[in-house]
PDB file of C-alpha atoms in Angstrom:
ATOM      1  CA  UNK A   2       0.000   0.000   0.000  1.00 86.00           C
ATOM      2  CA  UNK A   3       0.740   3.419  -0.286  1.00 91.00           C
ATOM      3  CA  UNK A   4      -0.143   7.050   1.055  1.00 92.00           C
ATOM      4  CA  UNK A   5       0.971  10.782   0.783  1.00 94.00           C
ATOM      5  CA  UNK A   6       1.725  12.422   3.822  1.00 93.00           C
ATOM      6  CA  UNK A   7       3.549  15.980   3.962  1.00 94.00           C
ATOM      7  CA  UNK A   8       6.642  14.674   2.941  1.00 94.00           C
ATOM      8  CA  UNK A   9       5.756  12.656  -0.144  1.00 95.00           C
ATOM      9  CA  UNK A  10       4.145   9.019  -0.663  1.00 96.00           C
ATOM     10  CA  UNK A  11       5.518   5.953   1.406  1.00 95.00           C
ATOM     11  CA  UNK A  12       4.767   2.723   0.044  1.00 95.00           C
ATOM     12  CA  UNK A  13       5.122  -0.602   1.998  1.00 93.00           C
ATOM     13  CA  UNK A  14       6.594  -3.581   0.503  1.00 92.00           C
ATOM     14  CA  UNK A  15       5.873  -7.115   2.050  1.00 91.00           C
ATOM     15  CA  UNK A  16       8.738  -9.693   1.487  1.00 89.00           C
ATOM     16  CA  UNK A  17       8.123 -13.308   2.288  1.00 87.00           C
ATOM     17  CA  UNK A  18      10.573 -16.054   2.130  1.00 84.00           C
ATOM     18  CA  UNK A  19       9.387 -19.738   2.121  1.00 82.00           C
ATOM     19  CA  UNK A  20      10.239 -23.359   1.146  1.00 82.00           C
ATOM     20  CA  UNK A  21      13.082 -24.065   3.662  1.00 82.00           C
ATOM     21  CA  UNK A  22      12.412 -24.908   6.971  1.00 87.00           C
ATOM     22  CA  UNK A  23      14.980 -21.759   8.024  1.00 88.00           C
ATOM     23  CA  UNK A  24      14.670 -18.555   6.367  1.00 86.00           C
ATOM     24  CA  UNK A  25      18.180 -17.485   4.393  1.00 85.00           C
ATOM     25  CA  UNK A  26      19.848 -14.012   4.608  1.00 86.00           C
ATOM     26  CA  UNK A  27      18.431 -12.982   1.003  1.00 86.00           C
ATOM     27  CA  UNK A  28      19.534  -9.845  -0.941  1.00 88.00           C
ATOM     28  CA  UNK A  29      17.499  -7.804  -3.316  1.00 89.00           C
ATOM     29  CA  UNK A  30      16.056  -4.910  -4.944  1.00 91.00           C
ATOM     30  CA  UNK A  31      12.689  -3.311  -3.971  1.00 94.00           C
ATOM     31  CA  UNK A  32      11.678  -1.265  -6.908  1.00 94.00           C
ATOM     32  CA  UNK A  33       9.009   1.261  -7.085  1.00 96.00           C
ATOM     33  CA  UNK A  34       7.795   2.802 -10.222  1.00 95.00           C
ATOM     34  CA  UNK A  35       5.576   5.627 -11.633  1.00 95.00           C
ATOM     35  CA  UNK A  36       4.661   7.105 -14.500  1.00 91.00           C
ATOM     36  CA  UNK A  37       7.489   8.149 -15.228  1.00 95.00           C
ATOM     37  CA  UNK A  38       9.672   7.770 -12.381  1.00 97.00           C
ATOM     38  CA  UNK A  39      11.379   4.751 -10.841  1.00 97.00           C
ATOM     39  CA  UNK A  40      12.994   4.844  -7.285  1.00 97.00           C
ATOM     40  CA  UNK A  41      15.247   1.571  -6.272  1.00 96.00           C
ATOM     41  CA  UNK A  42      16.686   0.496  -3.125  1.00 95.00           C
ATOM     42  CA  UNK A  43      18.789  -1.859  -1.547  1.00 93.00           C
ATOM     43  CA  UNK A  44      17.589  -4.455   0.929  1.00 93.00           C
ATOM     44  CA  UNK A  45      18.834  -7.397   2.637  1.00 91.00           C
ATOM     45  CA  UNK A  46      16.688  -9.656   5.163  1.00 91.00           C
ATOM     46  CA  UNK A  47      16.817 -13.078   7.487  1.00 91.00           C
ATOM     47  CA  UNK A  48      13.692 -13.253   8.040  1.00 93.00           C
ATOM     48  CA  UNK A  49      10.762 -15.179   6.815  1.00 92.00           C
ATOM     49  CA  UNK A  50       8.258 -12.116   6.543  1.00 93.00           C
ATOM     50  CA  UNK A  51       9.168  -8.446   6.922  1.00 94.00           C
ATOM     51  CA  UNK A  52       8.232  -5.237   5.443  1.00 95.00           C
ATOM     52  CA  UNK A  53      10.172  -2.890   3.966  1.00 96.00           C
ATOM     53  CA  UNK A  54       9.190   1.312   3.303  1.00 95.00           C
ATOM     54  CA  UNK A  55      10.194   3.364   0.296  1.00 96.00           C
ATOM     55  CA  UNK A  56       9.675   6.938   0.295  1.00 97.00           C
ATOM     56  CA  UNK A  57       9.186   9.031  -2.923  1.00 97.00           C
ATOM     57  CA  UNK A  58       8.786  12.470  -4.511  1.00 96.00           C
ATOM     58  CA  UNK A  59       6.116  10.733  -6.864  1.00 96.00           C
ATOM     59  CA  UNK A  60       2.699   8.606  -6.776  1.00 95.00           C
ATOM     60  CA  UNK A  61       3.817   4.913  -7.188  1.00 95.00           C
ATOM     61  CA  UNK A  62       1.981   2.801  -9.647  1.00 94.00           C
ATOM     62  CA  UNK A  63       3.575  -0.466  -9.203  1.00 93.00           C
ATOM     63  CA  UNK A  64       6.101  -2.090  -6.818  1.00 92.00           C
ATOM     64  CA  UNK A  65       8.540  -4.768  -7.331  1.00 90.00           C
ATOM     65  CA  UNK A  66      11.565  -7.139  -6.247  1.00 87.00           C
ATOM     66  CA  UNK A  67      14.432  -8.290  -7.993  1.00 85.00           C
ATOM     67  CA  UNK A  68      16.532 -10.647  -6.312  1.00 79.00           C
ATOM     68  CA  UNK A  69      18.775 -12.042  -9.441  1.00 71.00           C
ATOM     69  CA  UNK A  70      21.702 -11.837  -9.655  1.00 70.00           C
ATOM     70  CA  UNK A  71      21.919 -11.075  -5.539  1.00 63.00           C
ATOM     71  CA  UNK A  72      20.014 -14.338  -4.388  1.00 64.00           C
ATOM     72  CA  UNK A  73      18.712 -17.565  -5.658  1.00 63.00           C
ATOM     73  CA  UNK A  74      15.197 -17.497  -5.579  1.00 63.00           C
ATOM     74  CA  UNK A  75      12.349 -16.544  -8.363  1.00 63.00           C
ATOM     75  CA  UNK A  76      10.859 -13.129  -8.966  1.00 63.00           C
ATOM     76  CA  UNK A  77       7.718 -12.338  -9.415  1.00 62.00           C
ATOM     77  CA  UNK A  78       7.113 -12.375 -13.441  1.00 62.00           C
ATOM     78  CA  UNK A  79       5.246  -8.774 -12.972  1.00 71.00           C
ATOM     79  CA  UNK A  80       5.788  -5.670 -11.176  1.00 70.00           C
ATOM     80  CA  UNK A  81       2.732  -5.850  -8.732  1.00 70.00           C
ATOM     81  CA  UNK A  82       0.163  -2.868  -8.954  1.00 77.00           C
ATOM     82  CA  UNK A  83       0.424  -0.478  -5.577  1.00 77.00           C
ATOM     83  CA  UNK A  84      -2.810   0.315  -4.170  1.00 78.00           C
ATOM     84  CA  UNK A  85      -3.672   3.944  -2.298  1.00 78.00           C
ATOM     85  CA  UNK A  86      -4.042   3.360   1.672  1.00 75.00           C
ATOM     86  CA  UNK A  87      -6.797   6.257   2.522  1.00 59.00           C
ATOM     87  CA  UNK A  88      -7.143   4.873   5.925  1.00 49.00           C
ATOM     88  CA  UNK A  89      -5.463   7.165   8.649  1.00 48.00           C
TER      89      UNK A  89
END
């Protein structure tokens, strides 16, 4: 999800590991696009579920990870489409 608050829109990514009985330290890319804007960071986790937030200067449209070539797992096939939180 994501909302605008006075200094820009934060967006909250949800990154869950699974298939092992421990979670691995994974390594990827959380990318967050517009229209025509794209804002990527860095991330690293241990855990099996945690969320990660991305600020930007623009309205996100989709969000998305990419772990190649930093981890051996599969990516999602498509960017995933970033709803609007209007819940305060």
């Amino acid at each position: 999800f994501t909302h605008k608050d006075d200094k820009g829109w934060l967006t909250s990514i949800m990154v869950r590991q699974g298939g092992t009985p421990t979670p691995y330290r994974m390594r990827f890319e959380l990318v967050v696009s517009g229209s025509d804007k794209t804002k990527v960071d860095f991330a690293d986790s241990e855990a099996t579920e945690k969320m990660f937030l991305i600020r930007t200067d623009f309205k996100p449209e989709t969000a998305s990870i990419n772990v190649f070539p930093f981890t051996l797992a599969a990516t999602p096939k498509e960017p995933i489409k970033v709803e609007e939180d209007n819940v305060r």
